[in-house]
PDB file of C-alpha atoms in Angstrom:
ATOM      1  CA  GLY A   1     -15.583 -20.219   2.994  1.00 70.00           C
ATOM      2  CA  THR A   2     -14.304 -21.353   7.411  1.00 71.00           C
ATOM      3  CA  SER A   3     -16.077 -20.957  10.593  1.00 74.00           C
ATOM      4  CA  MET A   4     -13.642 -19.555  13.489  1.00 80.00           C
ATOM      5  CA  SER A   5     -15.575 -21.118  15.892  1.00 76.00           C
ATOM      6  CA  LEU A   6     -13.495 -24.261  14.374  1.00 79.00           C
ATOM      7  CA  LEU A   7     -10.137 -22.764  16.009  1.00 84.00           C
ATOM      8  CA  ASP A   8     -11.255 -23.505  19.194  1.00 80.00           C
ATOM      9  CA  GLY A   9     -11.383 -27.251  19.700  1.00 84.00           C
ATOM     10  CA  ALA A  10     -10.197 -30.287  17.735  1.00 88.00           C
ATOM     11  CA  GLU A  11     -10.568 -29.035  14.716  1.00 89.00           C
ATOM     12  CA  ARG A  12      -7.855 -26.054  14.856  1.00 90.00           C
ATOM     13  CA  PRO A  13      -5.249 -28.145  12.998  1.00 93.00           C
ATOM     14  CA  ALA A  14      -7.838 -28.740  10.024  1.00 92.00           C
ATOM     15  CA  ALA A  15      -9.202 -25.314   9.991  1.00 92.00           C
ATOM     16  CA  MET A  16      -5.491 -23.662   9.828  1.00 95.00           C
ATOM     17  CA  GLY A  17      -4.915 -25.923   7.233  1.00 95.00           C
ATOM     18  CA  LEU A  18      -7.715 -24.638   5.029  1.00 94.00           C
ATOM     19  CA  LEU A  19      -6.631 -21.125   6.186  1.00 95.00           C
ATOM     20  CA  ARG A  20      -3.276 -21.792   4.755  1.00 96.00           C
ATOM     21  CA  ASP A  21      -4.388 -23.037   1.475  1.00 96.00           C
ATOM     22  CA  ALA A  22      -6.824 -19.862   1.518  1.00 95.00           C
ATOM     23  CA  CYS A  23      -3.787 -17.820   1.616  1.00 97.00           C
ATOM     24  CA  GLU A  24      -1.466 -19.601  -0.416  1.00 96.00           C
ATOM     25  CA  SER A  25      -3.740 -20.447  -3.282  1.00 95.00           C
ATOM     26  CA  TRP A  26      -6.370 -18.008  -3.432  1.00 95.00           C
ATOM     27  CA  GLY A  27      -5.847 -14.831  -1.213  1.00 96.00           C
ATOM     28  CA  PHE A  28      -9.056 -15.182  -0.216  1.00 96.00           C
ATOM     29  CA  PHE A  29     -11.483 -16.157   2.412  1.00 95.00           C
ATOM     30  CA  GLU A  30     -14.776 -15.852   3.606  1.00 94.00           C
ATOM     31  CA  ILE A  31     -15.247 -16.099   7.508  1.00 95.00           C
ATOM     32  CA  LEU A  32     -18.503 -17.025   9.690  1.00 93.00           C
ATOM     33  CA  ASN A  33     -18.641 -17.473  13.654  1.00 93.00           C
ATOM     34  CA  HIS A  34     -16.172 -14.401  13.422  1.00 95.00           C
ATOM     35  CA  GLY A  35     -17.140 -13.007  16.502  1.00 95.00           C
ATOM     36  CA  ILE A  36     -18.935  -9.660  15.451  1.00 97.00           C
ATOM     37  CA  SER A  37     -22.434 -10.067  16.172  1.00 97.00           C
ATOM     38  CA  THR A  38     -24.988 -10.494  13.525  1.00 97.00           C
ATOM     39  CA  GLU A  39     -27.138  -7.630  15.290  1.00 98.00           C
ATOM     40  CA  LEU A  40     -24.639  -5.651  15.084  1.00 98.00           C
ATOM     41  CA  MET A  41     -23.870  -6.446  11.676  1.00 98.00           C
ATOM     42  CA  ASP A  42     -27.807  -6.005  10.305  1.00 98.00           C
ATOM     43  CA  GLU A  43     -28.075  -2.553  11.859  1.00 98.00           C
ATOM     44  CA  VAL A  44     -24.746  -1.651   9.997  1.00 98.00           C
ATOM     45  CA  GLU A  45     -26.636  -2.784   6.673  1.00 97.00           C
ATOM     46  CA  LYS A  46     -29.861  -1.274   7.284  1.00 97.00           C
ATOM     47  CA  MET A  47     -28.379   2.151   8.417  1.00 97.00           C
ATOM     48  CA  THR A  48     -25.856   2.492   5.375  1.00 97.00           C
ATOM     49  CA  LYS A  49     -28.680   1.537   3.166  1.00 96.00           C
ATOM     50  CA  ASP A  50     -30.811   4.013   4.426  1.00 96.00           C
ATOM     51  CA  HIS A  51     -28.436   6.487   4.325  1.00 96.00           C
ATOM     52  CA  TYR A  52     -27.320   5.621   0.492  1.00 95.00           C
ATOM     53  CA  LYS A  53     -31.085   6.212  -0.429  1.00 96.00           C
ATOM     54  CA  ARG A  54     -31.438   9.723   1.877  1.00 94.00           C
ATOM     55  CA  VAL A  55     -28.380  11.323   0.759  1.00 92.00           C
ATOM     56  CA  ARG A  56     -26.183   9.824  -1.695  1.00 93.00           C
ATOM     57  CA  GLU A  57     -28.789   8.383  -4.418  1.00 92.00           C
ATOM     58  CA  GLN A  58     -30.078  11.269  -6.105  1.00 91.00           C
ATOM     59  CA  ARG A  59     -26.482  12.450  -6.844  1.00 90.00           C
ATOM     60  CA  PHE A  60     -25.258   9.474  -8.207  1.00 90.00           C
ATOM     61  CA  LEU A  61     -27.864   8.975 -10.452  1.00 88.00           C
ATOM     62  CA  GLU A  62     -27.343  12.464 -12.146  1.00 89.00           C
ATOM     63  CA  PHE A  63     -23.451  11.635 -12.229  1.00 82.00           C
ATOM     64  CA  ALA A  64     -24.663   8.290 -13.806  1.00 84.00           C
ATOM     65  CA  SER A  65     -27.083   9.658 -16.427  1.00 83.00           C
ATOM     66  CA  LYS A  66     -24.270  11.993 -17.440  1.00 84.00           C
ATOM     67  CA  THR A  67     -21.286   9.474 -17.133  1.00 78.00           C
ATOM     68  CA  LEU A  68     -23.134   6.582 -19.616  1.00 80.00           C
ATOM     69  CA  LYS A  69     -23.952   9.091 -22.093  1.00 83.00           C
ATOM     70  CA  GLU A  70     -20.261  10.086 -21.776  1.00 79.00           C
ATOM     71  CA  GLY A  71     -19.496   6.731 -22.347  1.00 73.00           C
ATOM     72  CA  CYS A  72     -21.477   5.690 -24.841  1.00 77.00           C
ATOM     73  CA  ASP A  73     -19.848   8.377 -26.980  1.00 79.00           C
ATOM     74  CA  ASP A  74     -16.619   7.186 -26.010  1.00 80.00           C
ATOM     75  CA  VAL A  75     -16.178   3.431 -24.507  1.00 73.00           C
ATOM     76  CA  ASN A  76     -12.310   4.529 -23.842  1.00 80.00           C
ATOM     77  CA  LYS A  77     -13.759   6.654 -21.141  1.00 78.00           C
ATOM     78  CA  ALA A  78     -16.324   4.233 -20.128  1.00 78.00           C
ATOM     79  CA  GLU A  79     -12.981   1.736 -19.335  1.00 82.00           C
ATOM     80  CA  LYS A  80     -11.570   4.325 -17.117  1.00 83.00           C
ATOM     81  CA  LEU A  81     -15.010   4.742 -14.616  1.00 81.00           C
ATOM     82  CA  ASP A  82     -16.165   2.730 -11.889  1.00 88.00           C
ATOM     83  CA  TRP A  83     -20.097   2.425 -11.387  1.00 90.00           C
ATOM     84  CA  GLU A  84     -20.021   3.054  -7.578  1.00 92.00           C
ATOM     85  CA  SER A  85     -20.846   5.367  -5.070  1.00 93.00           C
ATOM     86  CA  THR A  86     -18.549   5.448  -2.226  1.00 94.00           C
ATOM     87  CA  PHE A  87     -17.203   7.594   1.043  1.00 95.00           C
ATOM     88  CA  PHE A  88     -14.374   6.489   2.802  1.00 97.00           C
ATOM     89  CA  VAL A  89     -13.857   6.989   6.462  1.00 97.00           C
ATOM     90  CA  ARG A  90     -10.887   6.803   8.645  1.00 97.00           C
ATOM     91  CA  HIS A  91     -10.175   5.115  12.149  1.00 98.00           C
ATOM     92  CA  LEU A  92      -6.567   5.236  12.403  1.00 97.00           C
ATOM     93  CA  PRO A  93      -4.098   6.490  13.409  1.00 97.00           C
ATOM     94  CA  GLU A  94      -6.884   9.118  13.985  1.00 96.00           C
ATOM     95  CA  SER A  95     -10.721   9.178  13.236  1.00 96.00           C
ATOM     96  CA  ASN A  96     -12.211  11.628  10.710  1.00 97.00           C
ATOM     97  CA  ILE A  97     -15.554  10.055  11.253  1.00 96.00           C
ATOM     98  CA  ALA A  98     -16.809  13.480  12.937  1.00 95.00           C
ATOM     99  CA  ASP A  99     -15.728  15.479   9.806  1.00 95.00           C
ATOM    100  CA  ILE A 100     -17.783  13.427   6.988  1.00 93.00           C
ATOM    101  CA  PRO A 101     -20.890  15.278   6.433  1.00 89.00           C
ATOM    102  CA  ASP A 102     -24.438  13.857   6.058  1.00 91.00           C
ATOM    103  CA  LEU A 103     -24.108  11.246   8.829  1.00 94.00           C
ATOM    104  CA  ASP A 104     -26.244  11.169  11.563  1.00 94.00           C
ATOM    105  CA  ASP A 105     -24.971  10.772  15.110  1.00 96.00           C
ATOM    106  CA  ASP A 106     -26.387   7.523  15.735  1.00 97.00           C
ATOM    107  CA  TYR A 107     -24.772   6.319  12.569  1.00 97.00           C
ATOM    108  CA  ARG A 108     -21.089   8.008  13.616  1.00 97.00           C
ATOM    109  CA  ARG A 109     -21.467   5.647  16.836  1.00 97.00           C
ATOM    110  CA  LEU A 110     -23.016   2.568  15.013  1.00 98.00           C
ATOM    111  CA  MET A 111     -19.755   2.761  12.531  1.00 98.00           C
ATOM    112  CA  LYS A 112     -17.116   3.560  15.339  1.00 97.00           C
ATOM    113  CA  ARG A 113     -18.513   0.419  16.903  1.00 98.00           C
ATOM    114  CA  PHE A 114     -18.348  -1.532  13.906  1.00 98.00           C
ATOM    115  CA  ALA A 115     -14.685  -0.397  13.102  1.00 98.00           C
ATOM    116  CA  ALA A 116     -13.766  -1.474  16.542  1.00 98.00           C
ATOM    117  CA  GLU A 117     -15.066  -5.267  16.298  1.00 98.00           C
ATOM    118  CA  LEU A 118     -13.305  -5.117  12.776  1.00 98.00           C
ATOM    119  CA  GLU A 119      -9.736  -3.615  14.297  1.00 98.00           C
ATOM    120  CA  THR A 120     -10.019  -6.534  16.720  1.00 97.00           C
ATOM    121  CA  LEU A 121     -10.743  -9.243  14.295  1.00 97.00           C
ATOM    122  CA  ALA A 122      -8.053  -7.919  11.579  1.00 98.00           C
ATOM    123  CA  GLU A 123      -5.449  -8.711  14.394  1.00 98.00           C
ATOM    124  CA  ARG A 124      -6.718 -12.124  15.650  1.00 97.00           C
ATOM    125  CA  LEU A 125      -6.503 -13.050  11.892  1.00 97.00           C
ATOM    126  CA  LEU A 126      -2.694 -11.637  11.445  1.00 98.00           C
ATOM    127  CA  ASP A 127      -1.798 -13.566  14.407  1.00 97.00           C
ATOM    128  CA  LEU A 128      -3.362 -16.647  12.866  1.00 97.00           C
ATOM    129  CA  LEU A 129      -1.321 -16.047   9.387  1.00 98.00           C
ATOM    130  CA  CYS A 130       1.813 -15.646  11.790  1.00 98.00           C
ATOM    131  CA  GLU A 131       1.227 -19.381  13.456  1.00 97.00           C
ATOM    132  CA  ASN A 132       0.720 -20.408   9.924  1.00 97.00           C
ATOM    133  CA  LEU A 133       3.840 -18.779   8.456  1.00 98.00           C
ATOM    134  CA  GLY A 134       6.019 -20.018  11.653  1.00 97.00           C
ATOM    135  CA  LEU A 135       6.391 -16.037  12.650  1.00 98.00           C
ATOM    136  CA  GLU A 136       6.131 -15.271  16.410  1.00 97.00           C
ATOM    137  CA  LYS A 137       3.003 -13.887  17.318  1.00 97.00           C
ATOM    138  CA  GLY A 138       2.398 -10.149  16.745  1.00 97.00           C
ATOM    139  CA  TYR A 139       4.878  -9.589  13.896  1.00 98.00           C
ATOM    140  CA  LEU A 140       2.595  -8.843  11.669  1.00 98.00           C
ATOM    141  CA  THR A 141       0.538  -6.400  13.658  1.00 98.00           C
ATOM    142  CA  LYS A 142       4.277  -4.949  14.718  1.00 98.00           C
ATOM    143  CA  ALA A 143       5.677  -4.521  11.419  1.00 98.00           C
ATOM    144  CA  PHE A 144       2.398  -2.739  10.550  1.00 98.00           C
ATOM    145  CA  ARG A 145       2.631  -0.340  13.563  1.00 97.00           C
ATOM    146  CA  GLY A 146       5.939   1.162  12.095  1.00 94.00           C
ATOM    147  CA  PRO A 147       7.848   3.946  14.275  1.00 95.00           C
ATOM    148  CA  ALA A 148       4.834   6.207  15.047  1.00 94.00           C
ATOM    149  CA  GLY A 149       3.226   3.142  16.468  1.00 96.00           C
ATOM    150  CA  ALA A 150      -0.379   3.211  14.963  1.00 97.00           C
ATOM    151  CA  PRO A 151      -1.466   1.152  11.716  1.00 98.00           C
ATOM    152  CA  THR A 152      -3.487   2.942   8.969  1.00 98.00           C
ATOM    153  CA  PHE A 153      -7.083   1.420   9.190  1.00 98.00           C
ATOM    154  CA  GLY A 154      -9.972   2.683   7.531  1.00 98.00           C
ATOM    155  CA  THR A 155     -13.403   1.808   5.976  1.00 98.00           C
ATOM    156  CA  LYS A 156     -14.619   2.316   2.280  1.00 97.00           C
ATOM    157  CA  VAL A 157     -18.416   2.255   2.391  1.00 97.00           C
ATOM    158  CA  SER A 158     -19.834   1.506  -1.442  1.00 96.00           C
ATOM    159  CA  SER A 159     -22.953   0.945  -2.939  1.00 95.00           C
ATOM    160  CA  TYR A 160     -23.059  -0.406  -6.328  1.00 94.00           C
ATOM    161  CA  PRO A 161     -26.534   0.573  -7.798  1.00 92.00           C
ATOM    162  CA  PRO A 162     -28.342  -0.979 -10.579  1.00 92.00           C
ATOM    163  CA  CYS A 163     -26.122  -0.367 -14.099  1.00 90.00           C
ATOM    164  CA  PRO A 164     -28.140  -0.308 -17.500  1.00 89.00           C
ATOM    165  CA  ARG A 165     -25.073  -0.926 -19.487  1.00 87.00           C
ATOM    166  CA  PRO A 166     -22.949  -3.653 -17.480  1.00 88.00           C
ATOM    167  CA  ASP A 167     -21.674  -4.361 -20.883  1.00 87.00           C
ATOM    168  CA  LEU A 168     -19.673  -0.882 -21.213  1.00 86.00           C
ATOM    169  CA  VAL A 169     -18.588  -0.108 -17.619  1.00 86.00           C
ATOM    170  CA  LYS A 170     -17.386  -1.852 -14.565  1.00 90.00           C
ATOM    171  CA  GLY A 171     -18.274  -1.691 -10.822  1.00 92.00           C
ATOM    172  CA  LEU A 172     -14.753  -1.538  -9.895  1.00 93.00           C
ATOM    173  CA  ARG A 173     -12.042  -1.904 -12.492  1.00 93.00           C
ATOM    174  CA  ALA A 174      -9.567  -4.969 -11.362  1.00 95.00           C
ATOM    175  CA  HIS A 175      -6.869  -4.122  -9.316  1.00 96.00           C
ATOM    176  CA  THR A 176      -5.342  -5.527  -6.263  1.00 96.00           C
ATOM    177  CA  ASP A 177      -5.373  -3.982  -2.904  1.00 96.00           C
ATOM    178  CA  ARG A 178      -2.459  -2.239  -2.106  1.00 95.00           C
ATOM    179  CA  GLY A 179      -2.501  -2.657   2.008  1.00 97.00           C
ATOM    180  CA  GLY A 180      -2.565  -5.228   4.382  1.00 98.00           C
ATOM    181  CA  ILE A 181      -5.259  -6.825   5.045  1.00 98.00           C
ATOM    182  CA  ILE A 182      -8.695  -6.601   4.021  1.00 98.00           C
ATOM    183  CA  LEU A 183     -12.309  -7.268   5.811  1.00 98.00           C
ATOM    184  CA  LEU A 184     -14.920  -6.952   3.765  1.00 98.00           C
ATOM    185  CA  PHE A 185     -18.700  -6.859   4.825  1.00 98.00           C
ATOM    186  CA  GLN A 186     -20.924  -7.547   1.763  1.00 96.00           C
ATOM    187  CA  ASP A 187     -24.947  -7.514   1.650  1.00 91.00           C
ATOM    188  CA  ASP A 188     -26.206 -11.063   0.675  1.00 93.00           C
ATOM    189  CA  ARG A 189     -28.241 -10.434  -2.001  1.00 92.00           C
ATOM    190  CA  VAL A 190     -26.797  -8.949  -4.964  1.00 92.00           C
ATOM    191  CA  GLY A 191     -23.441 -10.230  -5.945  1.00 93.00           C
ATOM    192  CA  GLY A 192     -20.449  -8.966  -8.468  1.00 95.00           C
ATOM    193  CA  LEU A 193     -17.235  -9.471  -6.531  1.00 96.00           C
ATOM    194  CA  GLN A 194     -14.983 -11.615  -9.063  1.00 96.00           C
ATOM    195  CA  LEU A 195     -11.117 -12.792  -8.126  1.00 96.00           C
ATOM    196  CA  LEU A 196      -8.999 -13.814 -10.801  1.00 96.00           C
ATOM    197  CA  LYS A 197      -7.509 -17.182 -10.520  1.00 95.00           C
ATOM    198  CA  ASP A 198      -5.757 -19.436 -12.819  1.00 95.00           C
ATOM    199  CA  GLY A 199      -6.457 -16.608 -15.847  1.00 95.00           C
ATOM    200  CA  GLU A 200     -10.101 -16.919 -14.844  1.00 96.00           C
ATOM    201  CA  TRP A 201     -12.573 -14.964 -13.193  1.00 97.00           C
ATOM    202  CA  VAL A 202     -14.427 -16.292 -10.284  1.00 96.00           C
ATOM    203  CA  ASP A 203     -17.531 -15.479  -8.611  1.00 95.00           C
ATOM    204  CA  VAL A 204     -17.115 -14.614  -4.778  1.00 93.00           C
ATOM    205  CA  PRO A 205     -20.781 -15.384  -3.548  1.00 88.00           C
ATOM    206  CA  PRO A 206     -22.535 -13.105  -0.917  1.00 87.00           C
ATOM    207  CA  MET A 207     -22.667 -15.559   2.070  1.00 94.00           C
ATOM    208  CA  ARG A 208     -24.730 -13.868   5.060  1.00 95.00           C
ATOM    209  CA  HIS A 209     -23.213 -12.307   8.068  1.00 96.00           C
ATOM    210  CA  SER A 210     -19.560 -13.919   6.222  1.00 96.00           C
ATOM    211  CA  ILE A 211     -17.039 -11.130   6.283  1.00 97.00           C
ATOM    212  CA  VAL A 212     -14.889 -11.809   3.502  1.00 97.00           C
ATOM    213  CA  VAL A 213     -10.814 -11.187   3.918  1.00 97.00           C
ATOM    214  CA  ASN A 214      -8.155 -10.903   1.051  1.00 97.00           C
ATOM    215  CA  LEU A 215      -5.098 -10.149   1.638  1.00 98.00           C
ATOM    216  CA  GLY A 216      -3.073  -7.099   0.163  1.00 98.00           C
ATOM    217  CA  ASP A 217       0.128  -6.149  -1.377  1.00 98.00           C
ATOM    218  CA  GLN A 218       1.941  -5.752   1.998  1.00 98.00           C
ATOM    219  CA  LEU A 219       1.458  -9.180   3.469  1.00 98.00           C
ATOM    220  CA  GLU A 220       2.991 -10.723  -0.376  1.00 97.00           C
ATOM    221  CA  VAL A 221       6.171  -8.607   0.319  1.00 98.00           C
ATOM    222  CA  ILE A 222       6.428  -9.606   3.957  1.00 98.00           C
ATOM    223  CA  THR A 223       5.868 -13.288   3.451  1.00 97.00           C
ATOM    224  CA  ASN A 224       8.503 -12.601   0.645  1.00 96.00           C
ATOM    225  CA  GLY A 225       6.102 -13.747  -1.909  1.00 96.00           C
ATOM    226  CA  ARG A 226       4.145 -16.993  -0.252  1.00 96.00           C
ATOM    227  CA  TYR A 227       1.136 -15.461  -0.011  1.00 97.00           C
ATOM    228  CA  LYS A 228       0.015 -13.315  -2.926  1.00 95.00           C
ATOM    229  CA  SER A 229      -2.108 -10.535  -3.289  1.00 97.00           C
ATOM    230  CA  VAL A 230      -4.886 -11.251  -5.850  1.00 96.00           C
ATOM    231  CA  MET A 231      -7.077  -9.285  -8.774  1.00 97.00           C
ATOM    232  CA  HIS A 232     -10.206  -8.724  -8.120  1.00 97.00           C
ATOM    233  CA  ARG A 233     -13.191  -6.430  -9.704  1.00 96.00           C
ATOM    234  CA  VAL A 234     -16.662  -5.838  -9.162  1.00 96.00           C
ATOM    235  CA  VAL A 235     -18.979  -6.168 -12.161  1.00 95.00           C
ATOM    236  CA  ALA A 236     -21.795  -4.067 -12.460  1.00 93.00           C
ATOM    237  CA  GLN A 237     -24.888  -5.794 -12.019  1.00 93.00           C
ATOM    238  CA  ILE A 238     -28.464  -4.461 -14.161  1.00 92.00           C
ATOM    239  CA  ASP A 239     -30.787  -5.325 -10.823  1.00 91.00           C
ATOM    240  CA  GLY A 240     -30.264  -4.857  -6.826  1.00 91.00           C
ATOM    241  CA  ASN A 241     -27.909  -2.370  -5.112  1.00 92.00           C
ATOM    242  CA  ARG A 242     -24.812  -4.223  -3.716  1.00 94.00           C
ATOM    243  CA  MET A 243     -23.716  -2.752  -0.571  1.00 96.00           C
ATOM    244  CA  SER A 244     -20.271  -3.435   0.287  1.00 97.00           C
ATOM    245  CA  ILE A 245     -18.280  -2.071   3.183  1.00 98.00           C
ATOM    246  CA  ALA A 246     -14.361  -3.049   2.735  1.00 98.00           C
ATOM    247  CA  SER A 247     -12.232  -2.109   5.780  1.00 98.00           C
ATOM    248  CA  PHE A 248      -8.373  -1.987   5.115  1.00 98.00           C
ATOM    249  CA  TYR A 249      -5.976  -2.617   7.781  1.00 98.00           C
ATOM    250  CA  ASN A 250      -2.828  -1.072   6.313  1.00 98.00           C
ATOM    251  CA  PRO A 251       0.603  -0.500   7.672  1.00 98.00           C
ATOM    252  CA  GLY A 252       1.299   3.094   9.357  1.00 98.00           C
ATOM    253  CA  SER A 253       2.605   5.442   6.606  1.00 97.00           C
ATOM    254  CA  ASP A 254       6.184   5.488   8.282  1.00 97.00           C
ATOM    255  CA  ALA A 255       6.243   1.817   8.341  1.00 98.00           C
ATOM    256  CA  VAL A 256       9.057   0.124   6.834  1.00 97.00           C
ATOM    257  CA  ILE A 257       8.066  -2.855   4.866  1.00 98.00           C
ATOM    258  CA  SER A 258      10.386  -5.632   3.725  1.00 97.00           C
ATOM    259  CA  PRO A 259      10.404  -9.063   3.938  1.00 96.00           C
ATOM    260  CA  ALA A 260      10.331 -11.255   7.011  1.00 97.00           C
ATOM    261  CA  PRO A 261      14.073 -12.393   7.432  1.00 94.00           C
ATOM    262  CA  ALA A 262      12.868 -15.781   8.855  1.00 95.00           C
ATOM    263  CA  LEU A 263      11.001 -16.317   5.145  1.00 95.00           C
ATOM    264  CA  VAL A 264      13.349 -15.444   3.071  1.00 93.00           C
ATOM    265  CA  LYS A 265      16.234 -18.545   2.287  1.00 85.00           C
ATOM    266  CA  GLU A 266      19.492 -17.955   2.197  1.00 75.00           C
ATOM    267  CA  GLU A 267      19.520 -19.235  -1.474  1.00 70.00           C
ATOM    268  CA  GLU A 268      17.107 -16.296  -2.998  1.00 71.00           C
ATOM    269  CA  ALA A 269      18.745 -13.445  -1.298  1.00 64.00           C
ATOM    270  CA  GLY A 270      19.312 -11.414  -4.579  1.00 68.00           C
ATOM    271  CA  GLU A 271      15.445 -12.809  -5.626  1.00 77.00           C
ATOM    272  CA  THR A 272      13.465 -11.040  -2.661  1.00 90.00           C
ATOM    273  CA  TYR A 273      11.242  -8.311  -2.304  1.00 95.00           C
ATOM    274  CA  PRO A 274      11.828  -4.988  -1.658  1.00 95.00           C
ATOM    275  CA  LYS A 275      12.059  -2.724   1.421  1.00 95.00           C
ATOM    276  CA  PHE A 276      10.303   0.664   1.374  1.00 96.00           C
ATOM    277  CA  VAL A 277       8.229   2.885   3.625  1.00 97.00           C
ATOM    278  CA  PHE A 278       4.906   2.495   3.078  1.00 97.00           C
ATOM    279  CA  GLU A 279       3.540   5.592   2.228  1.00 96.00           C
ATOM    280  CA  ASP A 280       5.827   5.764  -0.498  1.00 95.00           C
ATOM    281  CA  TYR A 281       4.361   2.563  -2.040  1.00 95.00           C
ATOM    282  CA  MET A 282       0.963   4.309  -1.747  1.00 93.00           C
ATOM    283  CA  LYS A 283       2.187   7.306  -3.789  1.00 92.00           C
ATOM    284  CA  LEU A 284       3.344   4.858  -6.524  1.00 89.00           C
ATOM    285  CA  TYR A 285      -0.028   2.790  -6.169  1.00 88.00           C
ATOM    286  CA  VAL A 286      -2.127   5.837  -6.100  1.00 83.00           C
ATOM    287  CA  ARG A 287      -0.943   6.355 -10.114  1.00 84.00           C
ATOM    288  CA  HIS A 288      -0.895   2.985 -11.321  1.00 86.00           C
ATOM    289  CA  LYS A 289      -4.025   1.298  -9.259  1.00 86.00           C
ATOM    290  CA  PHE A 290      -5.459  -0.256 -12.121  1.00 88.00           C
ATOM    291  CA  GLU A 291      -2.185  -2.249 -13.596  1.00 90.00           C
ATOM    292  CA  ALA A 292       0.024  -5.101 -12.919  1.00 91.00           C
ATOM    293  CA  LYS A 293       1.800  -4.630  -9.279  1.00 94.00           C
ATOM    294  CA  GLU A 294       4.883  -6.510 -10.279  1.00 93.00           C
ATOM    295  CA  PRO A 295       6.255  -3.093 -11.978  1.00 91.00           C
ATOM    296  CA  ARG A 296       5.970  -1.665  -8.639  1.00 91.00           C
ATOM    297  CA  PHE A 297       7.791  -3.860  -6.672  1.00 93.00           C
ATOM    298  CA  GLU A 298      10.530  -3.791  -9.201  1.00 91.00           C
ATOM    299  CA  ALA A 299      10.555  -0.126  -9.148  1.00 90.00           C
ATOM    300  CA  PHE A 300      11.248  -0.316  -5.372  1.00 91.00           C
ATOM    301  CA  LYS A 301      14.079  -2.894  -6.198  1.00 88.00           C
ATOM    302  CA  ALA A 302      15.859  -0.744  -8.688  1.00 86.00           C
ATOM    303  CA  MET A 303      15.370   2.154  -6.329  1.00 84.00           C
ATOM    304  CA  GLU A 304      17.158   0.114  -3.395  1.00 77.00           C
ATOM    305  CA  ASN A 305      20.127  -0.957  -5.620  1.00 73.00           C
ATOM    306  CA  GLU A 306      20.862   2.654  -7.056  1.00 65.00           C
ATOM    307  CA  THR A 307      20.634   4.485  -3.994  1.00 45.00           C
ATOM    308  CA  PRO A 308      20.959   2.491  -0.584  1.00 41.00           C
ATOM    309  CA  ASN A 309      20.923   6.139   1.265  1.00 39.00           C
ATOM    310  CA  ARG A 310      17.740   6.991   0.478  1.00 38.00           C
ATOM    311  CA  ILE A 311      16.001   3.683   1.788  1.00 36.00           C
ATOM    312  CA  ALA A 312      15.250   4.774   5.163  1.00 35.00           C
ATOM    313  CA  ILE A 313      16.859   1.879   7.722  1.00 31.00           C
ATOM    314  CA  ALA A 314      14.363   0.365   9.931  1.00 30.00           C
TER     315      ALA A 314
END
């Protein structure tokens, strides 16, 4: 964990060093004093939990009892399930929050405000990564904006209700995130998030009012592997309902993603990460989300070599 207020004073070099180490060694970091007010966060947490109880809980419990029964009969089936109740909101390129049923107007307004703060924070963090990588300020946000001029930005609101058989079913199966930079607000009472570090699963403990940040596959490509996206999962818990609000600041669907030229050394010209249109990566990812990312990168490299004219040139 690191406090962003350290970036404003004499501590800045040390704080930037911590950030660099987190990006290079972990792909995850937790920040405090990130500029989003604790009042706003408390309000978001309260309304999200109320909304789950009022609208989603009954539906989830019906699904869950059926799922567990089937899972007990067929363990292979249980391995492919996620014990979570989720809805998605898109903010950019255009918002769909008005179309999501069951949200009351106060909650819609609140989520819009929260999303605007998170968007600002994501762009600020991307500029800090640029600084650490020696890229000019704005390089990453510009890469994400693509020809249409907007990133894809959306939020996944999840509840992980108590699970009677955590031995049988995961909260969310292990995966890396396909996108850019992910900002997570989770409640500080119920844990369950874990990341894979040197072959071991490590807990990411909930910390009040913090934002947990992790890096997705696209930053691994742009940094040519200097920063890696990390496998993570959610372990279902017997008690407590974990709230998780993950906002994904991703490239626009038409953005062409490739390693930043400044980060490719001459001698590794043939060893670089691939170049592709983000939307094509998404299509591949949807089919193989819970699998290793390396074959996804390889598939695009193979396509580049075979049909150079098919790849859009940025």
